[in-house]
GROMACS .gro file of C-alpha atoms in nm:
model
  399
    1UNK     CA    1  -3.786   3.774  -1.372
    2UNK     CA    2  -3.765   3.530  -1.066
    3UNK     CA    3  -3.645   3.193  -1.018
    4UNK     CA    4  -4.015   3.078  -1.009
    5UNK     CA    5  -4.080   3.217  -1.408
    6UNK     CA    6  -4.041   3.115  -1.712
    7UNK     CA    7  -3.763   3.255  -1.953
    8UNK     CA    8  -3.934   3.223  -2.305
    9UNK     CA    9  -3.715   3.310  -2.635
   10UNK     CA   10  -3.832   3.478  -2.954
   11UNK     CA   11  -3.655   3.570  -3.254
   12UNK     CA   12  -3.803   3.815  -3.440
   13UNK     CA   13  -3.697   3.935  -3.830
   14UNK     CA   14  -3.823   4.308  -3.775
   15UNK     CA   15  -3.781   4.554  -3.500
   16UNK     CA   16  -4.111   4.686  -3.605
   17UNK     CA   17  -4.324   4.559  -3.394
   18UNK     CA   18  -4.116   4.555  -3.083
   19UNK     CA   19  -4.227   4.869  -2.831
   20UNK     CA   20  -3.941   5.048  -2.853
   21UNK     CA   21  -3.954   5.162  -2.492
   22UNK     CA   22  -3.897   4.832  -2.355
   23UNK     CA   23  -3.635   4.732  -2.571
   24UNK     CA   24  -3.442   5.076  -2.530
   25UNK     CA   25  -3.484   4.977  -2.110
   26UNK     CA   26  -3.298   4.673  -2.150
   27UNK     CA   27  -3.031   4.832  -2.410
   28UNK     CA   28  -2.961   5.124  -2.196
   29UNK     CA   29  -3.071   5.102  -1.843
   30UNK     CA   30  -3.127   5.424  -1.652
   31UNK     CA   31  -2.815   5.532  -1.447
   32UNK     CA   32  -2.564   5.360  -1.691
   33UNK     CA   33  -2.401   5.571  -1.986
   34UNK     CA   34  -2.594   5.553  -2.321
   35UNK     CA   35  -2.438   5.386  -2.604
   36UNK     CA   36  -2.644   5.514  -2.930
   37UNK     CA   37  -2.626   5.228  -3.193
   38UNK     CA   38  -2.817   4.978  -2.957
   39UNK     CA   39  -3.116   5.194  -2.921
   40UNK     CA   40  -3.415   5.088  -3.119
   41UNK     CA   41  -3.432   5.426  -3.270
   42UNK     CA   42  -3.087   5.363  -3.459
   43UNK     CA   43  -3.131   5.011  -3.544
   44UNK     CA   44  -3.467   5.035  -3.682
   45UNK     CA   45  -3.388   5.312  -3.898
   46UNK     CA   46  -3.083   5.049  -4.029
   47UNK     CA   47  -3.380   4.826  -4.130
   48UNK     CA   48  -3.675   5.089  -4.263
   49UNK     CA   49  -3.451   5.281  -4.479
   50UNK     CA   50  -3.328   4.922  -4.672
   51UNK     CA   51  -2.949   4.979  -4.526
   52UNK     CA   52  -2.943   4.655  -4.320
   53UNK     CA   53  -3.217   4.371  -4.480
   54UNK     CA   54  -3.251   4.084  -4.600
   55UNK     CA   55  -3.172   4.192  -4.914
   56UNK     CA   56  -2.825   4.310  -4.836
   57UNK     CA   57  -2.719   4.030  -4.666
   58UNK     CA   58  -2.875   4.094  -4.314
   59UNK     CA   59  -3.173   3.912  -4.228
   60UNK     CA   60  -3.278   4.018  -3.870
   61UNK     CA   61  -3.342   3.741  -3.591
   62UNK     CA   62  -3.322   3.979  -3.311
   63UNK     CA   63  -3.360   3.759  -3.002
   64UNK     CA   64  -3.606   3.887  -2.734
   65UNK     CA   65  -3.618   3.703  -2.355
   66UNK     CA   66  -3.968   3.749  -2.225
   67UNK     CA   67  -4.119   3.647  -1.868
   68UNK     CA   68  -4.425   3.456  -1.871
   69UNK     CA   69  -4.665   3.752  -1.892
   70UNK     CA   70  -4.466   3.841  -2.219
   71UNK     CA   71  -4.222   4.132  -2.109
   72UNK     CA   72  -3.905   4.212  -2.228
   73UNK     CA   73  -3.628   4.099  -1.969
   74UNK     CA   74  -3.366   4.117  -2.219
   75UNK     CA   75  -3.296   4.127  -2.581
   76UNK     CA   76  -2.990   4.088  -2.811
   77UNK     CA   77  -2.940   4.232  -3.199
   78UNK     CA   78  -2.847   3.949  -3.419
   79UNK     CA   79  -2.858   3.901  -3.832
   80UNK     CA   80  -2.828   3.547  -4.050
   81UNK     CA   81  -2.582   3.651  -4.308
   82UNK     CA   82  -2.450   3.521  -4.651
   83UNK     CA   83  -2.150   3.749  -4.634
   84UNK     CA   84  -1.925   3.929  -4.372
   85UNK     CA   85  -1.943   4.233  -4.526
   86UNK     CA   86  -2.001   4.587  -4.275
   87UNK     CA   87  -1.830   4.387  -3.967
   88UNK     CA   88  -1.501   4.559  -3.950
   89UNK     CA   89  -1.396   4.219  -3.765
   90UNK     CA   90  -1.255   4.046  -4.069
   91UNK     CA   91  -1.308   3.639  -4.071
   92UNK     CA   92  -1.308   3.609  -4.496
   93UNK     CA   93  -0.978   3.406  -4.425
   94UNK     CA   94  -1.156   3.165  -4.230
   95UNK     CA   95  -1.415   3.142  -4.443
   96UNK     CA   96  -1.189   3.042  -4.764
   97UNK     CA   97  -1.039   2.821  -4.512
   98UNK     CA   98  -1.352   2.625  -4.428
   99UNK     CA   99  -1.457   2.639  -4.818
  100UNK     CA  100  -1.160   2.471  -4.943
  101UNK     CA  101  -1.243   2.211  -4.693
  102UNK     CA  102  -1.517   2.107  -4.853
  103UNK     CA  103  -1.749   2.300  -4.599
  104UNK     CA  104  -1.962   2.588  -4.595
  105UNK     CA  105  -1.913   2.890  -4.384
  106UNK     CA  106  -2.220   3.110  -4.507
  107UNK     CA  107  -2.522   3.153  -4.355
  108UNK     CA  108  -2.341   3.195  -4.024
  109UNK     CA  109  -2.531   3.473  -3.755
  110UNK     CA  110  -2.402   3.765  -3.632
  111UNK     CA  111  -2.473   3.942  -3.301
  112UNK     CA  112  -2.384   4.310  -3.421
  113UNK     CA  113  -2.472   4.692  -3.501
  114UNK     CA  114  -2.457   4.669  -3.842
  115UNK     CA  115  -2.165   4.860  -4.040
  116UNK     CA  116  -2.052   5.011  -3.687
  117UNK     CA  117  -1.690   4.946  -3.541
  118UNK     CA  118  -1.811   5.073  -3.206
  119UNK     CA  119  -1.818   4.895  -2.864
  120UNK     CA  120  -2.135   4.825  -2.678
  121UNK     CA  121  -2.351   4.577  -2.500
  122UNK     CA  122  -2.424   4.249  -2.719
  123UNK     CA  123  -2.703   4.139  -2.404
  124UNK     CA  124  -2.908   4.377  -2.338
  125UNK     CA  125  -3.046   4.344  -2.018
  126UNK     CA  126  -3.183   4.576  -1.770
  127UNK     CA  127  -2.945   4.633  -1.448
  128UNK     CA  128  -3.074   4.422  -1.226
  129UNK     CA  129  -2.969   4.172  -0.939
  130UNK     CA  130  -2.996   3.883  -1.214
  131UNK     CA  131  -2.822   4.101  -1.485
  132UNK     CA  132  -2.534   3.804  -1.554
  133UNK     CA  133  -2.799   3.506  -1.545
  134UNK     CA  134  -3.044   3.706  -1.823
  135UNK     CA  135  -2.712   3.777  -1.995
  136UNK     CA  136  -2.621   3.379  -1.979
  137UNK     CA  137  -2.974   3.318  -2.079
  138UNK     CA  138  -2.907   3.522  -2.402
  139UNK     CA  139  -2.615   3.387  -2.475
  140UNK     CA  140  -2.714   3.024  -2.463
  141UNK     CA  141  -3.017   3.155  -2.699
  142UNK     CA  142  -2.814   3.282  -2.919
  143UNK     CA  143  -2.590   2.903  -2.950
  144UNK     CA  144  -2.899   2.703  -2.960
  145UNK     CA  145  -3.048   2.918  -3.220
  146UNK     CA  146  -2.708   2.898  -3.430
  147UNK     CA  147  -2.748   2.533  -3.342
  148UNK     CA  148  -3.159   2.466  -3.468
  149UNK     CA  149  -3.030   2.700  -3.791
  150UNK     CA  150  -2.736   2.439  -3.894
  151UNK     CA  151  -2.490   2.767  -3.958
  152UNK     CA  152  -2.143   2.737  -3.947
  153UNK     CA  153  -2.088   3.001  -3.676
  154UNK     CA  154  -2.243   3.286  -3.404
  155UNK     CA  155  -2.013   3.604  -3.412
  156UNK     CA  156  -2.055   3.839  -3.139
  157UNK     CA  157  -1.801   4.146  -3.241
  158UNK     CA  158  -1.713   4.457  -3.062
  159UNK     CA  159  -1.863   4.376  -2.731
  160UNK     CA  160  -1.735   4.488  -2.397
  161UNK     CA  161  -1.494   4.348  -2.208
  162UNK     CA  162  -1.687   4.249  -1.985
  163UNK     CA  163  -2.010   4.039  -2.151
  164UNK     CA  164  -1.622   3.926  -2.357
  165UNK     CA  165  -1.525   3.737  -2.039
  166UNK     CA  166  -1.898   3.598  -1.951
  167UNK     CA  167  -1.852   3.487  -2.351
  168UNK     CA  168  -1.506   3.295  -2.300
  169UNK     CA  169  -1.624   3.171  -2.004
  170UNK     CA  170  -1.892   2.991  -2.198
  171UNK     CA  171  -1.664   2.815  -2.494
  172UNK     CA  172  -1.657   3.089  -2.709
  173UNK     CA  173  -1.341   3.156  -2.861
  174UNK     CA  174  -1.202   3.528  -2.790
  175UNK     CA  175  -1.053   3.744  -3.011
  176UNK     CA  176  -0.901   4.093  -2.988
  177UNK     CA  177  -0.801   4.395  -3.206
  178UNK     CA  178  -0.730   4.728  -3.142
  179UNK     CA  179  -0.888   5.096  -3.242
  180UNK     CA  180  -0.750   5.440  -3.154
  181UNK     CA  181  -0.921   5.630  -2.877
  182UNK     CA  182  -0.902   5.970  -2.712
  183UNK     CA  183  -0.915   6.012  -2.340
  184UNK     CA  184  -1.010   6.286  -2.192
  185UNK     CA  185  -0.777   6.350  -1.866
  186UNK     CA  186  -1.025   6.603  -1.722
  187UNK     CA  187  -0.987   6.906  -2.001
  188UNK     CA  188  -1.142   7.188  -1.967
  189UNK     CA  189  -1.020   7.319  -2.294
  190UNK     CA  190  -0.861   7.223  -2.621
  191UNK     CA  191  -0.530   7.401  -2.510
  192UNK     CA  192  -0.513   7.176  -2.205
  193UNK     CA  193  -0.508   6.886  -2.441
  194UNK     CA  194  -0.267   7.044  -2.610
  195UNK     CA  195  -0.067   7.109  -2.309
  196UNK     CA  196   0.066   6.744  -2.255
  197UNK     CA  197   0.145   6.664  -2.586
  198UNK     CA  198   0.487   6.737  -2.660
  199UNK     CA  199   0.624   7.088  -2.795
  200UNK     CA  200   0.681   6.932  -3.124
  201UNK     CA  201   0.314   6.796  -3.147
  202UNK     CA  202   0.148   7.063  -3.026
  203UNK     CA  203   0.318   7.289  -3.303
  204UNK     CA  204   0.230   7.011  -3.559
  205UNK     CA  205  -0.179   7.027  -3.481
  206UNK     CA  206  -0.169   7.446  -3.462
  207UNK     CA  207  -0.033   7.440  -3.806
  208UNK     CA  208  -0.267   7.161  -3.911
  209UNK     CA  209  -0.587   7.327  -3.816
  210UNK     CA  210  -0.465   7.677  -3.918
  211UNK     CA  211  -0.386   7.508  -4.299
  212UNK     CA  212  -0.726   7.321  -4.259
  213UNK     CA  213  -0.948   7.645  -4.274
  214UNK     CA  214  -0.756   7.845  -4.505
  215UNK     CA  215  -0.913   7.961  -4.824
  216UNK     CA  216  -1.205   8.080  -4.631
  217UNK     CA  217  -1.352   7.775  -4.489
  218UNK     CA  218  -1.545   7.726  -4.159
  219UNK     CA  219  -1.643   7.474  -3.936
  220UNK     CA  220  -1.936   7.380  -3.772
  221UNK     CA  221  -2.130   7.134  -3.519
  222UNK     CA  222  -2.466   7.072  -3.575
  223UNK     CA  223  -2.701   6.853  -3.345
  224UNK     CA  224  -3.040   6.814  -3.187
  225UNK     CA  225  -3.294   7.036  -3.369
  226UNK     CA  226  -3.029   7.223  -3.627
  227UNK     CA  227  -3.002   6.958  -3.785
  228UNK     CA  228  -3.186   6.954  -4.108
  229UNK     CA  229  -3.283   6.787  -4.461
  230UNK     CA  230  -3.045   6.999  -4.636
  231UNK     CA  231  -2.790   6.911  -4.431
  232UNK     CA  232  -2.842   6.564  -4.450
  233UNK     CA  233  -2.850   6.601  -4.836
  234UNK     CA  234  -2.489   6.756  -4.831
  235UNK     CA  235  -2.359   6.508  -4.648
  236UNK     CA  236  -2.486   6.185  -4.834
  237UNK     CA  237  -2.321   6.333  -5.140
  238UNK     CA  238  -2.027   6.376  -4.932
  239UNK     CA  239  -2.114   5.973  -4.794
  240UNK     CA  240  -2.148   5.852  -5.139
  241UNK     CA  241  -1.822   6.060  -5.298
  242UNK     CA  242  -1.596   5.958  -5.062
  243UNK     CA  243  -1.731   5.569  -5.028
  244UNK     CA  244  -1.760   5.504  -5.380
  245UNK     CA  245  -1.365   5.592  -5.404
  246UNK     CA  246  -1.280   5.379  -5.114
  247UNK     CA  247  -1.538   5.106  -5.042
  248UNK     CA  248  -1.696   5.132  -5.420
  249UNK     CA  249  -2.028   5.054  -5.284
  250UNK     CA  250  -2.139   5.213  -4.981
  251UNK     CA  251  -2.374   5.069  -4.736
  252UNK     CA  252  -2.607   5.322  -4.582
  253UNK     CA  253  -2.922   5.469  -4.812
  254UNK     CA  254  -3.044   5.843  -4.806
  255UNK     CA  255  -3.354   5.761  -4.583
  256UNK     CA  256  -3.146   5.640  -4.307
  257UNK     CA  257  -3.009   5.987  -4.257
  258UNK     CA  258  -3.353   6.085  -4.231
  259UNK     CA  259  -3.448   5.844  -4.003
  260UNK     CA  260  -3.161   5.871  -3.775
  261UNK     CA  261  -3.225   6.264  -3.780
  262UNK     CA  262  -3.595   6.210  -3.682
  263UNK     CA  263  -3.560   5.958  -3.412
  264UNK     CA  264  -3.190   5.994  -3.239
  265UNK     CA  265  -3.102   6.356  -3.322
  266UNK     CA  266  -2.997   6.484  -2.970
  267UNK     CA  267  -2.719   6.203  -3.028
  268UNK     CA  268  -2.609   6.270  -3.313
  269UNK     CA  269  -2.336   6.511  -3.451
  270UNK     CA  270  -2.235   6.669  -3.770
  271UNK     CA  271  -1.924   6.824  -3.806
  272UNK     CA  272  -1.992   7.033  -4.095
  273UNK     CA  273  -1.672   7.239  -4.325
  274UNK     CA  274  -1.844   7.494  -4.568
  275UNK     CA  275  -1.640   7.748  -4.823
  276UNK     CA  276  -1.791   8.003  -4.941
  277UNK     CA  277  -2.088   7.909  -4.816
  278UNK     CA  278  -2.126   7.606  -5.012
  279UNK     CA  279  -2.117   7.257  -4.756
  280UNK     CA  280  -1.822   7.101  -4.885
  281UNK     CA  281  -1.717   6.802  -4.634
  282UNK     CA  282  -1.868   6.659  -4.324
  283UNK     CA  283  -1.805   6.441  -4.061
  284UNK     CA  284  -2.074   6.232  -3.871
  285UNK     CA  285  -2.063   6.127  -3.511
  286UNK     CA  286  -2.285   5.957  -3.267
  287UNK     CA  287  -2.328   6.084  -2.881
  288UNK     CA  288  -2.328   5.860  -2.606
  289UNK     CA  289  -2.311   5.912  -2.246
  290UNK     CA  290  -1.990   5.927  -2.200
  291UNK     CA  291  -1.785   5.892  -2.591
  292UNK     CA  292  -1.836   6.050  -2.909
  293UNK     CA  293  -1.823   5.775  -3.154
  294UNK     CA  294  -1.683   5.872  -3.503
  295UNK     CA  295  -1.843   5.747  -3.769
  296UNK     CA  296  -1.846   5.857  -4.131
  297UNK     CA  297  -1.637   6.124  -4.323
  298UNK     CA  298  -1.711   6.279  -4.676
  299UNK     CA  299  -1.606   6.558  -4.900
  300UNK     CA  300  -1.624   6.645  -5.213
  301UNK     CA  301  -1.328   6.905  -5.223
  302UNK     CA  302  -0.961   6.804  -5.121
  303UNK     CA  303  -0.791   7.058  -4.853
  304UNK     CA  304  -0.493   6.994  -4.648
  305UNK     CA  305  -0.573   6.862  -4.298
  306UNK     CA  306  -0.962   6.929  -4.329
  307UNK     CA  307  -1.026   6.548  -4.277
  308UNK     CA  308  -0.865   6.561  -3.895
  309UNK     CA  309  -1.002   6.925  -3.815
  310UNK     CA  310  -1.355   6.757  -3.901
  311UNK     CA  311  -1.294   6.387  -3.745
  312UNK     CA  312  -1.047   6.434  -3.500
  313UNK     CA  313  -1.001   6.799  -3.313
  314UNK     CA  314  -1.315   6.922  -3.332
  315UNK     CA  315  -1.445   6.592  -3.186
  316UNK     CA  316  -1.197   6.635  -2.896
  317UNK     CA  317  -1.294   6.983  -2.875
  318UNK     CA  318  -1.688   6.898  -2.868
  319UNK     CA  319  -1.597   6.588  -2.611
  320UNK     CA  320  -1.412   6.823  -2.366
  321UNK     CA  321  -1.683   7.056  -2.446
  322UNK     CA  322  -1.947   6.762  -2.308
  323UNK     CA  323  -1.768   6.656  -2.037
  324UNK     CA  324  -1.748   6.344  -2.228
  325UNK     CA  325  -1.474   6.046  -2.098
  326UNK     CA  326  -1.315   5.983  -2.470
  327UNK     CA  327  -1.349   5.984  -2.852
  328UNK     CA  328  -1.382   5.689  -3.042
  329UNK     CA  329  -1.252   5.718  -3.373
  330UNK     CA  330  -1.394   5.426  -3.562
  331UNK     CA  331  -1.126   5.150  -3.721
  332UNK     CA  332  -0.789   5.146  -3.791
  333UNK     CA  333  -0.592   5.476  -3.907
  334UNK     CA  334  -0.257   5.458  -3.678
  335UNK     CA  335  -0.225   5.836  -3.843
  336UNK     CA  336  -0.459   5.916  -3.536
  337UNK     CA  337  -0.160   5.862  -3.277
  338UNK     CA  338   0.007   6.130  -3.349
  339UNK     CA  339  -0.295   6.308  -3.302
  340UNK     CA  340  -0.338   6.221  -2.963
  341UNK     CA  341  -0.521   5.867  -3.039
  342UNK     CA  342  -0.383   5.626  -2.855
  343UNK     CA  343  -0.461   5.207  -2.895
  344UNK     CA  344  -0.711   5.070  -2.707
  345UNK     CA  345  -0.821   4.686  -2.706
  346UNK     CA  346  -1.148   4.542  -2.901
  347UNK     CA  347  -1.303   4.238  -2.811
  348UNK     CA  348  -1.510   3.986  -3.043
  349UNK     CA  349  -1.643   3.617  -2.914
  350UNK     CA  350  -1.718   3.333  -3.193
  351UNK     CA  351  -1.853   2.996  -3.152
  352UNK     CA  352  -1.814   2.771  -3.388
  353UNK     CA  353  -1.962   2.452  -3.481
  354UNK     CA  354  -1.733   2.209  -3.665
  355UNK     CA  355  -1.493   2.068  -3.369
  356UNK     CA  356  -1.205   2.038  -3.587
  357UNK     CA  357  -1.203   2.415  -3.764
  358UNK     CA  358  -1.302   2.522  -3.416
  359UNK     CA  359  -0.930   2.397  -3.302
  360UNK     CA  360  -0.763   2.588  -3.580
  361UNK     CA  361  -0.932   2.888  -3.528
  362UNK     CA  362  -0.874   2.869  -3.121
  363UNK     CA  363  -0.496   2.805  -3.213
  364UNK     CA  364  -0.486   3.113  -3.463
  365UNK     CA  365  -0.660   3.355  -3.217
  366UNK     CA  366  -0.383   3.280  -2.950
  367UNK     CA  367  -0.134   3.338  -3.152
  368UNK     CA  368  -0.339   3.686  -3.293
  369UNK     CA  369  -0.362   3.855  -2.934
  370UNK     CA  370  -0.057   3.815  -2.862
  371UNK     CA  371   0.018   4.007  -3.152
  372UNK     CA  372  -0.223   4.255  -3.056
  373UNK     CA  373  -0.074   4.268  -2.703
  374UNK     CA  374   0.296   4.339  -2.878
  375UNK     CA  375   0.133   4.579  -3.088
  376UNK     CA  376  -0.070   4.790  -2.841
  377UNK     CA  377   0.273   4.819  -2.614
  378UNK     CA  378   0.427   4.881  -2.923
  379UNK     CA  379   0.230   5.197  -3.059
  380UNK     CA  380   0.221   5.259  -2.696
  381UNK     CA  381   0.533   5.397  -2.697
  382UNK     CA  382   0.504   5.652  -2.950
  383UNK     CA  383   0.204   5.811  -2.831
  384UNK     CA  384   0.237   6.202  -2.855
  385UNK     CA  385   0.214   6.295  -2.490
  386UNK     CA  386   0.503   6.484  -2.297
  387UNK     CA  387   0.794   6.221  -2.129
  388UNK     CA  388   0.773   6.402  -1.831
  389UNK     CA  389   0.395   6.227  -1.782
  390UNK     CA  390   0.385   5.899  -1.602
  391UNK     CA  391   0.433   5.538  -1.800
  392UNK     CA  392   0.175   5.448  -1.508
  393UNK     CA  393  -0.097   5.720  -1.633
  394UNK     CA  394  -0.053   5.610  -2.002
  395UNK     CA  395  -0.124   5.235  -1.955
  396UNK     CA  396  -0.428   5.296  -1.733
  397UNK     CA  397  -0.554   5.544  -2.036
  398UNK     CA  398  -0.417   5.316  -2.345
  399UNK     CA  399  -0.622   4.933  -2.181
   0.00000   0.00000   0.00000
């Protein structure tokens, strides 16, 4: 797109009838590393199986930039929502706060992958020369949109650090939080992880994946073309068990398995525990060019340690095993440290439109990353690697 054209917004309420080839160029540009859950593949099968809709609180007004002849030169996934429910970047305080004032905080719009804690592009725009002013151009879509709707507030949550800055540097307010991550510091196997943790720890996860297959259980990963309907049957049992108990109403229907396993099944991952030949727990992960993203976990038999043999060593083992740069484990869970996890900063950007709440949020926020800040050095310091490593090596891994 040149000076000389046109940039010409659309918001549409359905991916379905955007070519999914041009939206996947602008979400993941050749030469960059993939990030799965801003593919058209994934977030179309959110809306055809009925997981992310209208009806459940996520009305689609996907914003596409288009030159003058009508191609995509960038794009951005964004819902109008009556609850903040799936976000994983919590705001319900604010929105009591707001409420009580006499105002009202829902619809607001949020620029997202539904139900997924996982960092990626927000503007999607291919890499070109005039990647930050399409990016700019999105964002300013995305206020005056927020703006002609009358909602309270735009959300853009778990974006990188990056498009985070060009956010701030617009008015949006910045926020922070912090997941656990595993880096991979060139392994070639699991035992060279285990290597620089210390003696203790190393002991610790040996005896917690020996206890996690006893009683004649095995583990498996299954991607690309092994995976099939059966499996995908197991593990929505496991899904719904294990959800119901903890969420009580779990977001994501049977067909979206389906879907995903149809359209993105090269990246995707299931980490699959069996005994006695019966599927009895899984764990479901995404692929992206250079992470494994953690997502769900399910079982519907309790074993000692099988949860981090499923979520969290064979994911390291499978990363190493890809060449892959780190494992994202999804949110919260500090249990992960000590498992080689260590915290890494999120980013979220919010603008909203009331001046006055606007203040009080901006003052709350600075106080909040500092907290994070304390708390990252904090946990920091406890991370299980040997003492005779470098303080240097672990901050440039941990931020």
């Amino acid at each position: 797109m040149g000076d000389s054209e046109a940039a010409i917004i659309r918001v549409v309420d359905s991916l379905s009838g955007v070519d999914s080839k041009s939206w996947d160029a602008c979400a993941n540009p050749q030469g960059e590393p993939a990030n799965p859950f801003v593919s058209h593949g994934f977030l179309s099968a959110l809306e055809e199986s009925g997981s992310a809709t209208r009806h459940t609180g996520w009305l689609a007004q996907h914003i596409l930039l288009e030159d003058e002849a009508g191609k995509l030169a960038g794009c951005m996934p964004m819902y109008l929502k009556n609850h903040s429910r799936g976000e994983y970047v919590f705001d319900h305080g604010w929105a009591n706060a707001l409420e009580n004032a006499g105002g009202n905080y829902y619809p607001k719009l949020q620029c997202s992958v539904p139900f997924t804690p996982a960092t990626g592009p927000r503007f999607l725009v291919p890499n070109t020369p005039i990647r930050e002013a399409l990016e700019d151009t999105l964002l300013e879509g995305a206020i005056e949109i927020a703006r002609r709707h009358g909602v309270s507030s735009l959300h853009i949550t778990f974006l990188p650090e990056r498009q985070w800055k060009r956010a701030g540097a617009h008015g949006l307010l910045q926020r922070t939080d912090q997941q656990f991550h595993w880096h991979n510091r060139g392994y070639r196997t699991f035992d060279d992880f285990l290597a620089d943790l210390s003696s203790r720890k190393r002991k610790m996860i040996r005896k917690e994946r020996e206890r996690a297959t006893e009683n004649g259980i095995t583990v498996e990963c299954v991607t690309g073309d092994g995976l099939t309907e059966d499996h995908w049957d197991a593990f929505f049992t496991f899904y719904m068990d294990t959800g119901a108990r903890k969420w009580g109403s779990p977001y994501l229907t049977r067909d979206f398995f389906s879907l995903i396993g149809e359209r993105t099944a090269n990246e995707t991952l299931l980490v699959m525990a069996r005994r006695d030949g019966k599927l009895i727990a899984g764990a479901l992960n995404f692929i992206g060019g250079d992470a494994l993203y953690g997502r769900n976990w399910g079982t519907i038999e309790h074993h000692p340690f099988l949860h981090f043999e499923c979520c969290y060593y064979m994911a390291i083992e499978f990363a190493i095993a890809r060449g892959l740069e780190r494992v994202e484990a999804g949110a919260q869970g500090e249990h992960k440290l000590a498992r080689g996890y260590v915290p890494s900063r999120t980013y979220s950007a919010h603008w909203i439109a009331n001046a006055s709440f606007r203040e009080a949020v901006a003052e709350y926020l600075s106080r909040e990353r500092q907290y994070v800040d304390r708390d990252i050095a904090i946990l920091g310091e406890y991370a299980p690697f040997r003492h005779d490593m470098s303080k240097e090596e672990h901050q440039e891994d941990d931020f």
